[in-house]
Amino acid sequence: EAQVTQNPRYLITVTGKKLTVTCSQNMNHEYMSWYRQDPGLGLRQIYYSMNVEVTDKGDVPEGYKVSRKEKRNFPLILESPSPNQTSLYFCASSSSGTASYGYTFGSGTRLTVV
Amino acid sequence: AQSVAQPEDQVNVAEGNPLTVKCTYSVSGNPYLFWYVQYPNRGLQFLLKYITGDNLVKGSYGFEAEFNKSQTSFHLKKPSALVSDSALYFCAVRGARSGGYNKLIFGAGTRLAVHP
């Protein structure tokens, strides 16, 4: 089944403790992206990647890092999480090489930073 | 500035009645428009998209959307609502060419509640 897989689904952590949220897609998509969803704000782009070793900032990149060493994987790294990063995170991929034809989304990761 | 507005936080409709979820957008160039649905504890699922062609687009689960260029709108519609349609709906537009078409810009979402 074609899908985007995120892990973990739920995560509670403490301020300052580094964490990684994994994302993997099995569709051979070049384009991948991370979004966060907050009530009243919709989804906002954190980072995106056009291909292996090609990443760039989205609208809200502060406090996040990403890497793209393999086409299928696009992990999101929070080096020193803070409470304002408590959110619902989605990984997405696209077949078009850009966002032009829409996304396939993962199931989401609900992160709580205390 | 690129943006998407969903003016209603919540839409309430009785089962069997028609429903409309509103969306307006602002983006330079020809808009690529999308609707997604989010069920509780699930990711976002694609419903439909408009890229070019007929202004009335048909999508999944009996939903359709009407593109209106003069009003910069892309309202989601369904002729007869089901209780199972209750969910959070997001409208999105592709970002501008100046940004390399590298993102979708989402509205804040509209919660649809269909009552029996």
PDB file of C-alpha atoms in Angstrom:
ATOM      1  CA  GLU A   1       0.000   0.000   0.000  1.00  0.00           C
ATOM      2  CA  ALA A   2       1.307   3.445  -0.964  1.00  0.00           C
ATOM      3  CA  GLN A   3       1.745   5.437   2.189  1.00  0.00           C
ATOM      4  CA  VAL A   4       3.653   7.912   4.332  1.00  0.00           C
ATOM      5  CA  THR A   5       4.579   6.474   7.719  1.00  0.00           C
ATOM      6  CA  GLN A   6       5.369   8.617  10.728  1.00  0.00           C
ATOM      7  CA  ASN A   7       6.604   7.506  14.117  1.00  0.00           C
ATOM      8  CA  PRO A   8       5.792   7.880  16.887  1.00  0.00           C
ATOM      9  CA  ARG A   9       2.086   8.741  16.804  1.00  0.00           C
ATOM     10  CA  TYR A  10       2.191  10.281  20.255  1.00  0.00           C
ATOM     11  CA  LEU A  11       5.136  11.692  22.183  1.00  0.00           C
ATOM     12  CA  ILE A  12       5.419  13.479  25.502  1.00  0.00           C
ATOM     13  CA  THR A  13       8.825  14.903  26.312  1.00  0.00           C
ATOM     14  CA  VAL A  14      10.512  17.434  28.551  1.00  0.00           C
ATOM     15  CA  THR A  15      11.934  20.794  27.593  1.00  0.00           C
ATOM     16  CA  GLY A  16      15.414  20.535  26.132  1.00  0.00           C
ATOM     17  CA  LYS A  17      15.502  16.792  25.477  1.00  0.00           C
ATOM     18  CA  LYS A  18      16.429  16.160  21.839  1.00  0.00           C
ATOM     19  CA  LEU A  19      13.966  14.123  19.829  1.00  0.00           C
ATOM     20  CA  THR A  20      13.471  12.865  16.300  1.00  0.00           C
ATOM     21  CA  VAL A  21      10.212  12.186  14.499  1.00  0.00           C
ATOM     22  CA  THR A  22      10.694   9.782  11.619  1.00  0.00           C
ATOM     23  CA  CYS A  23       8.949   9.897   8.264  1.00  0.00           C
ATOM     24  CA  SER A  24       9.202   7.347   5.487  1.00  0.00           C
ATOM     25  CA  GLN A  25       7.379   7.030   2.162  1.00  0.00           C
ATOM     26  CA  ASN A  26       7.251   4.032  -0.176  1.00  0.00           C
ATOM     27  CA  MET A  27       6.166   5.841  -3.341  1.00  0.00           C
ATOM     28  CA  ASN A  28       9.583   6.930  -4.609  1.00  0.00           C
ATOM     29  CA  HIS A  29       8.544  10.572  -4.281  1.00  0.00           C
ATOM     30  CA  GLU A  30      11.241  13.205  -4.626  1.00  0.00           C
ATOM     31  CA  TYR A  31       9.377  15.947  -2.738  1.00  0.00           C
ATOM     32  CA  MET A  32       8.738  15.691   0.997  1.00  0.00           C
ATOM     33  CA  SER A  33       7.662  18.244   3.560  1.00  0.00           C
ATOM     34  CA  TRP A  34       6.885  18.755   7.246  1.00  0.00           C
ATOM     35  CA  TYR A  35       3.940  20.761   8.572  1.00  0.00           C
ATOM     36  CA  ARG A  36       2.640  21.589  11.995  1.00  0.00           C
ATOM     37  CA  GLN A  37      -1.058  21.967  12.719  1.00  0.00           C
ATOM     38  CA  ASP A  38      -2.278  24.316  15.423  1.00  0.00           C
ATOM     39  CA  PRO A  39      -5.894  25.272  16.232  1.00  0.00           C
ATOM     40  CA  GLY A  40      -7.023  28.353  14.363  1.00  0.00           C
ATOM     41  CA  LEU A  41      -3.836  28.461  12.306  1.00  0.00           C
ATOM     42  CA  GLY A  42      -4.298  25.510   9.983  1.00  0.00           C
ATOM     43  CA  LEU A  43      -1.162  23.810   8.723  1.00  0.00           C
ATOM     44  CA  ARG A  44       2.113  25.684   8.395  1.00  0.00           C
ATOM     45  CA  GLN A  45       5.153  24.429   6.543  1.00  0.00           C
ATOM     46  CA  ILE A  46       8.303  23.811   8.596  1.00  0.00           C
ATOM     47  CA  TYR A  47      10.759  22.436   6.040  1.00  0.00           C
ATOM     48  CA  TYR A  48      10.651  20.810   2.657  1.00  0.00           C
ATOM     49  CA  SER A  49      12.960  18.746   0.477  1.00  0.00           C
ATOM     50  CA  MET A  50      13.030  18.587  -3.297  1.00  0.00           C
ATOM     51  CA  ASN A  51      15.348  15.572  -3.400  1.00  0.00           C
ATOM     52  CA  VAL A  52      18.144  13.795  -1.562  1.00  0.00           C
ATOM     53  CA  GLU A  53      20.464  16.282   0.153  1.00  0.00           C
ATOM     54  CA  VAL A  54      18.243  19.216  -0.965  1.00  0.00           C
ATOM     55  CA  THR A  55      16.301  20.829   1.871  1.00  0.00           C
ATOM     56  CA  ASP A  56      14.987  24.326   2.532  1.00  0.00           C
ATOM     57  CA  LYS A  57      13.099  26.288   5.139  1.00  0.00           C
ATOM     58  CA  GLY A  58       9.376  26.719   5.106  1.00  0.00           C
ATOM     59  CA  ASP A  59       7.401  29.346   6.989  1.00  0.00           C
ATOM     60  CA  VAL A  60       8.137  28.266  10.576  1.00  0.00           C
ATOM     61  CA  PRO A  61      11.588  26.593  10.641  1.00  0.00           C
ATOM     62  CA  GLU A  62      12.890  27.985  13.944  1.00  0.00           C
ATOM     63  CA  GLY A  63      13.772  25.250  16.414  1.00  0.00           C
ATOM     64  CA  TYR A  64      13.688  22.443  13.855  1.00  0.00           C
ATOM     65  CA  LYS A  65      16.188  20.594  11.701  1.00  0.00           C
ATOM     66  CA  VAL A  66      15.746  18.068   8.916  1.00  0.00           C
ATOM     67  CA  SER A  67      17.918  15.809   6.843  1.00  0.00           C
ATOM     68  CA  ARG A  68      17.396  13.917   3.597  1.00  0.00           C
ATOM     69  CA  LYS A  69      20.069  11.284   3.176  1.00  0.00           C
ATOM     70  CA  GLU A  70      17.805   8.804   1.395  1.00  0.00           C
ATOM     71  CA  LYS A  71      14.876   9.452  -0.899  1.00  0.00           C
ATOM     72  CA  ARG A  72      12.386   7.570   1.260  1.00  0.00           C
ATOM     73  CA  ASN A  73      13.221   9.128   4.656  1.00  0.00           C
ATOM     74  CA  PHE A  74      12.818  12.688   5.928  1.00  0.00           C
ATOM     75  CA  PRO A  75      13.229  12.901   9.712  1.00  0.00           C
ATOM     76  CA  LEU A  76      12.306  15.987  11.744  1.00  0.00           C
ATOM     77  CA  ILE A  77      14.721  16.819  14.550  1.00  0.00           C
ATOM     78  CA  LEU A  78      14.035  19.012  17.553  1.00  0.00           C
ATOM     79  CA  GLU A  79      17.428  19.666  19.134  1.00  0.00           C
ATOM     80  CA  SER A  80      16.053  21.426  22.226  1.00  0.00           C
ATOM     81  CA  PRO A  81      12.267  21.230  22.310  1.00  0.00           C
ATOM     82  CA  SER A  82      10.290  23.964  24.007  1.00  0.00           C
ATOM     83  CA  PRO A  83       6.614  24.076  25.091  1.00  0.00           C
ATOM     84  CA  ASN A  84       5.692  26.258  22.095  1.00  0.00           C
ATOM     85  CA  GLN A  85       6.559  23.300  19.879  1.00  0.00           C
ATOM     86  CA  THR A  86       3.677  21.339  21.332  1.00  0.00           C
ATOM     87  CA  SER A  87       1.661  20.626  18.221  1.00  0.00           C
ATOM     88  CA  LEU A  88       0.381  18.049  15.745  1.00  0.00           C
ATOM     89  CA  TYR A  89       2.996  17.321  13.103  1.00  0.00           C
ATOM     90  CA  PHE A  90       2.431  15.941   9.615  1.00  0.00           C
ATOM     91  CA  CYS A  91       4.864  14.631   7.082  1.00  0.00           C
ATOM     92  CA  ALA A  92       3.802  14.771   3.435  1.00  0.00           C
ATOM     93  CA  SER A  93       5.155  13.718   0.074  1.00  0.00           C
ATOM     94  CA  SER A  94       4.280  14.597  -3.484  1.00  0.00           C
ATOM     95  CA  SER A  95       4.668  12.787  -6.779  1.00  0.00           C
ATOM     96  CA  SER A  96       5.216  15.928  -8.815  1.00  0.00           C
ATOM     97  CA  GLY A  97       8.572  17.046  -7.499  1.00  0.00           C
ATOM     98  CA  THR A  98       6.905  20.172  -6.122  1.00  0.00           C
ATOM     99  CA  ALA A  99       3.679  20.785  -4.245  1.00  0.00           C
ATOM    100  CA  SER A 100       1.786  21.333  -7.487  1.00  0.00           C
ATOM    101  CA  TYR A 101      -0.412  18.248  -7.453  1.00  0.00           C
ATOM    102  CA  GLY A 102      -1.068  17.962  -3.775  1.00  0.00           C
ATOM    103  CA  TYR A 103       0.249  15.797  -0.987  1.00  0.00           C
ATOM    104  CA  THR A 104      -0.029  12.362   0.501  1.00  0.00           C
ATOM    105  CA  PHE A 105       0.025  12.843   4.269  1.00  0.00           C
ATOM    106  CA  GLY A 106       1.191  10.660   7.105  1.00  0.00           C
ATOM    107  CA  SER A 107      -1.105   9.957  10.053  1.00  0.00           C
ATOM    108  CA  GLY A 108       0.468  12.630  12.230  1.00  0.00           C
ATOM    109  CA  THR A 109       2.554  12.850  15.396  1.00  0.00           C
ATOM    110  CA  ARG A 110       1.068  14.571  18.412  1.00  0.00           C
ATOM    111  CA  LEU A 111       3.929  16.084  20.388  1.00  0.00           C
ATOM    112  CA  THR A 112       3.620  17.500  23.880  1.00  0.00           C
ATOM    113  CA  VAL A 113       6.590  19.328  25.417  1.00  0.00           C
ATOM    114  CA  VAL A 114       6.340  19.923  29.169  1.00  0.00           C
TER     115      VAL A 114
ATOM    116  CA  ALA B   1       0.423  37.967  -0.134  1.00  0.00           C
ATOM    117  CA  GLN B   2      -0.578  34.367  -0.501  1.00  0.00           C
ATOM    118  CA  SER B   3      -3.369  33.217   1.750  1.00  0.00           C
ATOM    119  CA  VAL B   4      -6.434  31.060   2.162  1.00  0.00           C
ATOM    120  CA  ALA B   5      -9.472  32.082   4.180  1.00  0.00           C
ATOM    121  CA  GLN B   6     -12.106  29.749   5.533  1.00  0.00           C
ATOM    122  CA  PRO B   7     -14.547  32.207   7.067  1.00  0.00           C
ATOM    123  CA  GLU B   8     -16.526  29.702   9.134  1.00  0.00           C
ATOM    124  CA  ASP B   9     -15.001  27.892  12.089  1.00  0.00           C
ATOM    125  CA  GLN B  10     -17.918  25.468  12.111  1.00  0.00           C
ATOM    126  CA  VAL B  11     -20.754  24.538   9.798  1.00  0.00           C
ATOM    127  CA  ASN B  12     -23.800  22.707  11.116  1.00  0.00           C
ATOM    128  CA  VAL B  13     -26.148  20.872   8.779  1.00  0.00           C
ATOM    129  CA  ALA B  14     -28.869  18.281   9.114  1.00  0.00           C
ATOM    130  CA  GLU B  15     -28.365  14.886   7.544  1.00  0.00           C
ATOM    131  CA  GLY B  16     -29.799  14.786   4.041  1.00  0.00           C
ATOM    132  CA  ASN B  17     -29.492  18.536   3.516  1.00  0.00           C
ATOM    133  CA  PRO B  18     -26.999  20.100   1.130  1.00  0.00           C
ATOM    134  CA  LEU B  19     -23.785  21.431   2.611  1.00  0.00           C
ATOM    135  CA  THR B  20     -21.335  24.154   1.627  1.00  0.00           C
ATOM    136  CA  VAL B  21     -17.947  24.856   3.176  1.00  0.00           C
ATOM    137  CA  LYS B  22     -16.539  28.166   2.030  1.00  0.00           C
ATOM    138  CA  CYS B  23     -13.012  29.013   0.895  1.00  0.00           C
ATOM    139  CA  THR B  24     -11.462  32.095  -0.664  1.00  0.00           C
ATOM    140  CA  TYR B  25      -7.863  32.468  -1.721  1.00  0.00           C
ATOM    141  CA  SER B  26      -5.238  34.998  -2.687  1.00  0.00           C
ATOM    142  CA  VAL B  27      -2.282  33.966  -4.847  1.00  0.00           C
ATOM    143  CA  SER B  28      -0.543  35.312  -7.913  1.00  0.00           C
ATOM    144  CA  GLY B  29      -0.852  33.454 -11.178  1.00  0.00           C
ATOM    145  CA  ASN B  30      -3.229  30.616 -11.933  1.00  0.00           C
ATOM    146  CA  PRO B  31      -4.382  28.957  -8.730  1.00  0.00           C
ATOM    147  CA  TYR B  32      -4.010  25.265  -8.000  1.00  0.00           C
ATOM    148  CA  LEU B  33      -6.636  24.554  -5.341  1.00  0.00           C
ATOM    149  CA  PHE B  34      -7.244  21.600  -3.050  1.00  0.00           C
ATOM    150  CA  TRP B  35      -9.607  20.303  -0.413  1.00  0.00           C
ATOM    151  CA  TYR B  36      -8.544  17.868   2.291  1.00  0.00           C
ATOM    152  CA  VAL B  37     -10.529  16.212   5.079  1.00  0.00           C
ATOM    153  CA  GLN B  38      -9.282  15.202   8.514  1.00  0.00           C
ATOM    154  CA  TYR B  39     -11.164  12.664  10.601  1.00  0.00           C
ATOM    155  CA  PRO B  40     -10.407  12.408  14.339  1.00  0.00           C
ATOM    156  CA  ASN B  41      -6.961  10.965  15.063  1.00  0.00           C
ATOM    157  CA  ARG B  42      -6.249  10.584  11.369  1.00  0.00           C
ATOM    158  CA  GLY B  43      -4.069  12.303   8.818  1.00  0.00           C
ATOM    159  CA  LEU B  44      -5.381  14.532   6.079  1.00  0.00           C
ATOM    160  CA  GLN B  45      -7.054  12.811   3.165  1.00  0.00           C
ATOM    161  CA  PHE B  46      -7.260  14.294  -0.315  1.00  0.00           C
ATOM    162  CA  LEU B  47     -10.782  15.091  -1.524  1.00  0.00           C
ATOM    163  CA  LEU B  48     -10.359  16.960  -4.792  1.00  0.00           C
ATOM    164  CA  LYS B  49      -8.317  19.516  -6.686  1.00  0.00           C
ATOM    165  CA  TYR B  50      -8.713  22.172  -9.332  1.00  0.00           C
ATOM    166  CA  ILE B  51      -5.847  22.854 -11.710  1.00  0.00           C
ATOM    167  CA  THR B  52      -7.499  23.773 -14.969  1.00  0.00           C
ATOM    168  CA  GLY B  53     -10.592  23.027 -17.006  1.00  0.00           C
ATOM    169  CA  ASP B  54     -14.201  22.748 -15.833  1.00  0.00           C
ATOM    170  CA  ASN B  55     -14.984  25.036 -12.919  1.00  0.00           C
ATOM    171  CA  LEU B  56     -16.974  22.285 -11.200  1.00  0.00           C
ATOM    172  CA  VAL B  57     -14.680  19.605  -9.847  1.00  0.00           C
ATOM    173  CA  LYS B  58     -15.924  16.266  -8.563  1.00  0.00           C
ATOM    174  CA  GLY B  59     -14.041  14.398  -5.867  1.00  0.00           C
ATOM    175  CA  SER B  60     -14.211  11.591  -3.353  1.00  0.00           C
ATOM    176  CA  TYR B  61     -17.215  10.624  -1.196  1.00  0.00           C
ATOM    177  CA  GLY B  62     -19.681  12.594  -3.338  1.00  0.00           C
ATOM    178  CA  PHE B  63     -18.043  15.973  -2.719  1.00  0.00           C
ATOM    179  CA  GLU B  64     -17.611  18.612  -5.380  1.00  0.00           C
ATOM    180  CA  ALA B  65     -16.175  22.112  -5.476  1.00  0.00           C
ATOM    181  CA  GLU B  66     -16.828  25.121  -7.632  1.00  0.00           C
ATOM    182  CA  PHE B  67     -13.981  27.362  -8.761  1.00  0.00           C
ATOM    183  CA  ASN B  68     -14.970  30.998  -9.242  1.00  0.00           C
ATOM    184  CA  LYS B  69     -12.122  33.098 -10.561  1.00  0.00           C
ATOM    185  CA  SER B  70     -13.852  36.472 -10.280  1.00  0.00           C
ATOM    186  CA  GLN B  71     -14.714  35.859  -6.623  1.00  0.00           C
ATOM    187  CA  THR B  72     -11.441  34.008  -5.925  1.00  0.00           C
ATOM    188  CA  SER B  73     -13.445  31.267  -4.256  1.00  0.00           C
ATOM    189  CA  PHE B  74     -13.386  27.482  -4.190  1.00  0.00           C
ATOM    190  CA  HIS B  75     -16.359  26.362  -2.105  1.00  0.00           C
ATOM    191  CA  LEU B  76     -16.812  22.701  -1.207  1.00  0.00           C
ATOM    192  CA  LYS B  77     -20.297  21.260  -1.668  1.00  0.00           C
ATOM    193  CA  LYS B  78     -22.270  18.075  -1.295  1.00  0.00           C
ATOM    194  CA  PRO B  79     -25.907  17.643  -2.309  1.00  0.00           C
ATOM    195  CA  SER B  80     -26.899  15.446   0.639  1.00  0.00           C
ATOM    196  CA  ALA B  81     -24.873  15.379   3.860  1.00  0.00           C
ATOM    197  CA  LEU B  82     -24.187  12.234   5.874  1.00  0.00           C
ATOM    198  CA  VAL B  83     -23.417  12.002   9.574  1.00  0.00           C
ATOM    199  CA  SER B  84     -20.163  10.317   8.557  1.00  0.00           C
ATOM    200  CA  ASP B  85     -19.127  13.525   6.744  1.00  0.00           C
ATOM    201  CA  SER B  86     -18.557  15.165  10.135  1.00  0.00           C
ATOM    202  CA  ALA B  87     -14.877  16.099  10.168  1.00  0.00           C
ATOM    203  CA  LEU B  88     -12.417  18.981   9.822  1.00  0.00           C
ATOM    204  CA  TYR B  89     -12.042  20.318   6.284  1.00  0.00           C
ATOM    205  CA  PHE B  90      -9.066  22.235   4.947  1.00  0.00           C
ATOM    206  CA  CYS B  91      -8.811  24.294   1.798  1.00  0.00           C
ATOM    207  CA  ALA B  92      -5.340  24.828   0.320  1.00  0.00           C
ATOM    208  CA  VAL B  93      -3.708  26.667  -2.572  1.00  0.00           C
ATOM    209  CA  ARG B  94      -0.340  26.043  -4.161  1.00  0.00           C
ATOM    210  CA  GLY B  95       2.222  28.688  -3.318  1.00  0.00           C
ATOM    211  CA  ALA B  96       3.402  31.153  -5.916  1.00  0.00           C
ATOM    212  CA  ARG B  97       5.954  30.567  -8.631  1.00  0.00           C
ATOM    213  CA  SER B  98       8.358  32.941  -6.900  1.00  0.00           C
ATOM    214  CA  GLY B  99       8.580  30.383  -4.117  1.00  0.00           C
ATOM    215  CA  GLY B 100       9.204  27.556  -6.523  1.00  0.00           C
ATOM    216  CA  TYR B 101       5.772  26.052  -6.023  1.00  0.00           C
ATOM    217  CA  ASN B 102       7.261  24.455  -2.943  1.00  0.00           C
ATOM    218  CA  LYS B 103       4.323  24.470  -0.618  1.00  0.00           C
ATOM    219  CA  LEU B 104       0.612  24.306  -0.159  1.00  0.00           C
ATOM    220  CA  ILE B 105      -0.883  27.145   1.867  1.00  0.00           C
ATOM    221  CA  PHE B 106      -3.712  25.988   4.099  1.00  0.00           C
ATOM    222  CA  GLY B 107      -6.708  27.698   5.585  1.00  0.00           C
ATOM    223  CA  ALA B 108      -7.447  27.451   9.288  1.00  0.00           C
ATOM    224  CA  GLY B 109      -9.973  24.677   8.740  1.00  0.00           C
ATOM    225  CA  THR B 110     -13.750  24.376   9.063  1.00  0.00           C
ATOM    226  CA  ARG B 111     -15.373  21.832  11.311  1.00  0.00           C
ATOM    227  CA  LEU B 112     -18.406  20.255   9.711  1.00  0.00           C
ATOM    228  CA  ALA B 113     -21.015  18.799  12.042  1.00  0.00           C
ATOM    229  CA  VAL B 114     -23.821  16.798  10.438  1.00  0.00           C
ATOM    230  CA  HIS B 115     -26.703  16.095  12.799  1.00  0.00           C
ATOM    231  CA  PRO B 116     -29.055  13.114  12.448  1.00  0.00           C
TER     232      PRO B 116
END
